[in-house]
Short mmCIF file of C-alpha atoms and ligand atoms in Angstrom, two decimals:
data_model
loop_
_atom_site.label_atom_id
_atom_site.label_comp_id
_atom_site.label_asym_id
_atom_site.label_seq_id
_atom_site.Cartn_x
_atom_site.Cartn_y
_atom_site.Cartn_z
CA MET A 1 -39.54 -144.88 -110.53
CA THR A 2 -41.86 -145.15 -107.10
CA PRO A 3 -42.79 -141.65 -106.24
CA THR A 4 -42.19 -140.35 -102.93
CA ILE A 5 -45.07 -140.31 -100.56
CA ASN A 6 -45.29 -137.17 -98.69
CA ILE A 7 -46.70 -137.15 -95.08
CA ILE A 8 -48.93 -134.25 -93.47
CA HIS A 9 -48.98 -134.94 -90.12
CA LYS A 10 -52.37 -134.95 -88.01
CA GLN A 11 -53.98 -131.10 -87.77
CA SER A 12 -51.33 -129.55 -90.40
CA GLY A 13 -51.00 -128.86 -94.00
CA ALA A 14 -48.45 -128.48 -96.99
CA ALA A 15 -48.26 -126.26 -100.11
CA PHE A 16 -46.68 -127.18 -103.44
CA MET A 17 -46.76 -126.69 -107.32
CA LEU A 18 -47.68 -128.96 -109.82
CA LYS A 19 -47.14 -128.47 -113.68
CA LYS A 20 -49.93 -129.17 -116.30
CA ASN A 21 -50.64 -132.83 -116.60
CA ASP A 22 -49.00 -133.97 -113.19
CA ILE A 23 -50.99 -136.19 -111.08
CA LEU A 24 -51.62 -135.76 -107.43
CA THR A 25 -52.59 -138.92 -105.40
CA VAL A 26 -54.08 -138.02 -101.86
CA ILE A 27 -54.11 -140.88 -99.60
CA ASP A 28 -56.05 -141.43 -96.59
CA PRO A 29 -53.62 -144.12 -94.71
CA MET A 30 -55.58 -144.73 -91.69
CA GLY A 31 -59.20 -144.22 -92.81
CA GLY A 32 -61.67 -141.64 -91.68
CA GLN A 33 -59.83 -138.42 -92.24
CA VAL A 34 -60.69 -135.43 -94.19
CA SER A 35 -58.00 -133.55 -96.06
CA ASP A 36 -59.22 -130.09 -97.41
CA MET A 37 -57.65 -128.71 -100.89
CA VAL A 38 -57.31 -125.41 -102.34
CA VAL A 39 -55.80 -124.51 -105.90
CA PHE A 40 -54.60 -121.27 -107.63
CA ASN A 41 -53.43 -120.87 -111.13
CA ALA A 42 -49.66 -120.79 -110.49
CA GLU A 43 -49.14 -117.67 -112.83
CA ASP A 44 -51.86 -115.68 -111.41
CA TYR A 45 -52.95 -116.40 -107.75
CA LYS A 46 -55.97 -114.26 -108.26
CA GLU A 47 -57.55 -117.40 -110.36
CA LYS A 48 -58.22 -119.83 -107.92
CA LEU A 49 -60.56 -122.87 -107.24
CA SER A 50 -64.47 -122.11 -107.13
CA SER A 51 -67.09 -124.23 -105.72
CA GLY A 52 -69.77 -122.23 -107.36
CA LYS A 53 -68.65 -122.82 -110.86
CA SER A 54 -67.62 -126.29 -110.42
CA LEU A 55 -70.81 -127.32 -108.99
CA ASP A 56 -72.58 -125.17 -111.56
CA PHE A 57 -70.48 -126.49 -114.58
CA GLU A 58 -70.49 -130.22 -113.59
CA GLU A 59 -74.28 -130.09 -112.44
CA CYS A 60 -73.61 -131.90 -109.54
CA ILE A 61 -72.78 -131.22 -105.88
CA LEU A 62 -71.18 -134.72 -105.04
CA LEU A 63 -68.04 -134.29 -107.25
CA THR A 64 -65.73 -137.72 -108.04
CA LYS A 65 -64.21 -139.59 -110.58
CA GLY A 66 -64.47 -137.98 -114.09
CA HIS A 67 -65.56 -134.40 -112.81
CA PHE A 68 -63.61 -131.26 -113.38
CA LEU A 69 -62.64 -128.66 -110.54
CA TRP A 70 -62.99 -125.41 -111.97
CA SER A 71 -61.59 -121.74 -111.24
CA ASN A 72 -63.42 -118.42 -110.58
CA ARG A 73 -62.42 -117.43 -114.24
CA SER A 74 -64.10 -120.44 -115.79
CA GLN A 75 -61.12 -122.63 -116.50
CA LYS A 76 -60.57 -126.33 -115.69
CA LEU A 77 -57.90 -126.29 -113.01
CA MET A 78 -57.80 -130.16 -111.98
CA LYS A 79 -59.61 -133.20 -113.52
CA ILE A 80 -60.28 -136.18 -111.00
CA LEU A 81 -58.89 -139.18 -112.57
CA GLU A 82 -59.83 -141.65 -109.82
CA ASP A 83 -61.46 -141.76 -106.34
CA THR A 84 -61.79 -145.05 -104.40
CA ASN A 85 -64.01 -143.91 -101.43
CA GLY A 86 -66.31 -141.64 -103.89
CA ARG A 87 -67.62 -138.96 -101.19
CA ASN A 88 -66.22 -135.40 -100.89
CA ASP A 89 -67.59 -132.11 -100.03
CA PHE A 90 -67.30 -128.63 -101.80
CA LEU A 91 -70.21 -126.83 -99.61
CA LEU A 92 -68.42 -126.04 -96.81
CA ALA A 93 -65.29 -123.50 -96.28
CA PRO A 94 -62.46 -124.89 -94.53
CA CYS A 95 -62.45 -125.07 -90.50
CA SER A 96 -61.32 -122.11 -88.90
CA PRO A 97 -60.23 -120.67 -85.70
CA GLU A 98 -63.89 -118.90 -85.79
CA THR A 99 -65.54 -122.26 -86.50
CA PHE A 100 -64.66 -123.91 -83.16
CA LYS A 101 -66.06 -120.68 -81.48
CA ILE A 102 -69.13 -120.20 -83.10
CA MET A 103 -70.28 -123.87 -83.71
CA TYR A 104 -68.53 -125.58 -80.85
CA ASN A 105 -68.45 -122.66 -78.23
CA TYR A 106 -64.57 -123.70 -77.93
CA GLU A 107 -62.42 -121.45 -75.78
CA GLY A 108 -58.71 -120.63 -76.81
CA GLU A 109 -56.37 -121.92 -79.69
CA HIS A 110 -57.68 -124.73 -81.91
CA PRO A 111 -55.76 -125.96 -85.06
CA SER A 112 -57.60 -125.40 -88.27
CA CYS A 113 -57.52 -126.00 -92.02
CA LEU A 114 -57.65 -122.63 -92.78
CA GLY A 115 -54.78 -121.63 -90.27
CA ASN A 116 -52.75 -124.38 -91.99
CA LEU A 117 -53.38 -123.32 -95.24
CA GLN A 118 -52.78 -119.74 -94.25
CA HIS A 119 -49.19 -120.63 -92.87
CA HIS A 120 -47.97 -122.75 -95.83
CA LEU A 121 -49.60 -120.28 -98.60
CA GLN A 122 -48.23 -117.25 -97.09
CA PRO A 123 -44.64 -117.79 -98.23
CA TYR A 124 -46.22 -117.49 -102.06
CA GLY A 125 -47.83 -114.34 -101.29
CA ILE A 126 -51.35 -115.49 -100.41
CA GLU A 127 -53.16 -114.03 -97.63
CA VAL A 128 -55.98 -115.63 -95.38
CA ASP A 129 -58.77 -113.53 -97.43
CA ASP A 130 -57.52 -115.10 -100.84
CA ILE A 131 -58.16 -118.58 -99.66
CA PRO A 132 -61.34 -119.86 -101.37
CA THR A 133 -63.78 -122.65 -100.35
CA ALA A 134 -61.55 -125.78 -100.28
CA PHE A 135 -62.58 -129.12 -102.17
CA ASN A 136 -62.84 -131.21 -99.12
CA ILE A 137 -61.38 -134.82 -99.90
CA PHE A 138 -63.05 -137.53 -98.14
CA MET A 139 -65.49 -135.18 -96.00
CA ASN A 140 -68.95 -136.54 -95.81
CA VAL A 141 -71.31 -133.97 -95.81
CA GLN A 142 -75.16 -135.40 -95.96
CA PHE A 143 -78.34 -133.42 -96.48
CA ASP A 144 -82.02 -134.03 -96.73
CA SER A 145 -84.57 -132.87 -98.94
CA ASP A 146 -85.22 -129.56 -96.76
CA GLY A 147 -81.37 -128.62 -97.55
CA GLN A 148 -80.36 -129.44 -93.82
CA LEU A 149 -76.73 -130.28 -93.51
CA PHE A 150 -75.24 -133.22 -91.37
CA VAL A 151 -71.44 -133.38 -91.03
CA LYS A 152 -71.06 -137.44 -90.90
CA PRO A 153 -67.53 -139.29 -90.19
CA PRO A 154 -65.96 -139.93 -93.38
CA THR A 155 -66.72 -143.46 -95.18
CA SER A 156 -63.07 -143.70 -96.28
CA LYS A 157 -61.11 -146.87 -95.36
CA ALA A 158 -57.44 -147.05 -94.75
CA GLY A 159 -55.73 -146.58 -98.40
CA ASP A 160 -58.50 -145.09 -99.98
CA TYR A 161 -57.02 -142.30 -102.34
CA ILE A 162 -58.09 -139.75 -104.81
CA GLN A 163 -56.23 -138.91 -107.89
CA PHE A 164 -56.24 -135.39 -109.69
CA GLN A 165 -54.53 -134.43 -113.17
CA ALA A 166 -53.57 -130.59 -113.16
CA GLN A 167 -55.06 -129.20 -116.28
CA MET A 168 -52.67 -126.10 -116.01
CA ASP A 169 -49.54 -125.24 -113.55
CA VAL A 170 -51.15 -124.69 -110.28
CA LEU A 171 -50.23 -124.03 -106.52
CA VAL A 172 -52.01 -126.29 -104.39
CA GLY A 173 -52.46 -126.12 -100.51
CA LEU A 174 -53.66 -129.41 -98.60
CA THR A 175 -54.42 -130.33 -95.07
CA ALA A 176 -55.06 -133.13 -92.65
CA CYS A 177 -58.16 -131.58 -91.32
CA SER A 178 -58.46 -130.46 -87.72
CA ALA A 179 -62.46 -130.45 -86.77
CA GLU A 180 -63.35 -133.01 -84.43
CA ASP A 181 -67.04 -133.75 -86.28
CA SER A 182 -65.35 -133.87 -89.59
CA ASN A 183 -62.76 -136.78 -89.06
CA GLY A 184 -65.00 -139.08 -86.48
CA GLY A 185 -63.63 -137.48 -83.68
CA THR A 186 -59.72 -138.50 -83.92
CA PHE A 187 -57.08 -136.79 -86.16
CA LYS A 188 -54.82 -138.72 -88.43
CA PRO A 189 -52.12 -138.09 -91.22
CA ILE A 190 -52.65 -137.49 -95.05
CA HIS A 191 -50.28 -138.86 -97.46
CA TYR A 192 -49.82 -137.54 -101.18
CA TYR A 193 -47.55 -138.21 -103.89
CA ILE A 194 -46.77 -136.20 -107.25
CA GLU A 195 -46.37 -138.20 -110.81
CA THR A 196 -44.40 -135.67 -113.29
CA GLN A 197 -45.15 -136.60 -116.66
CA PRO A 198 -42.34 -137.30 -118.75
CA LYS A 199 -40.98 -134.22 -120.75
CA HIS A 200 -40.90 -134.33 -124.62
CA ILE A 201 -36.84 -134.46 -125.07
CA LYS A 202 -35.65 -132.89 -128.15
CA ARG A 203 -33.13 -135.41 -129.90
CA PRO A 204 -29.85 -133.90 -131.32
CA ARG A 205 -29.91 -134.47 -135.13
ZN1 ZN B 1 -60.72 -128.61 -91.51
#
């Protein structure tokens, strides 16, 4: 059965549950669009995605196919099964209303990943201060040997995708990023679909 494709419209977000072993595929349908992802243990939201633990345990700051995303309690949350673009960021926090004020002197309301995550995670009882540093899918953050950071347009092409397998039951928040610099100056949608693993069915004897 072909899974249903879900659409996250430009500068918006979504939240949904995955069961252990479910596979989440996140697609950049037009190319050059970042998607921020946060993950929580579905049984206890105090356990959540940790950039620090993930970079430490994977001994790498550019996580891609074969790497795991770890929780603040040192458990595996997600495994990256496939990554056709191969460039993601796990250093920078999700863009927030303050990002646009502090970094771009932007006045007034601006959509943001943090705002969109907050909006979609609130029904699950998650407050804005509970939202961790996101795994920034397709985000192209470059750095030099002095540690200076440069946010470049994503290298993802239309149809590039990344695939995660849940390592426990999890709650996921996902966005189509709202920051001009992270997305090459234009905002596009993000697509995703979920494949559930066939359950073991007990046959009547
Ligand atoms: Zn963003």
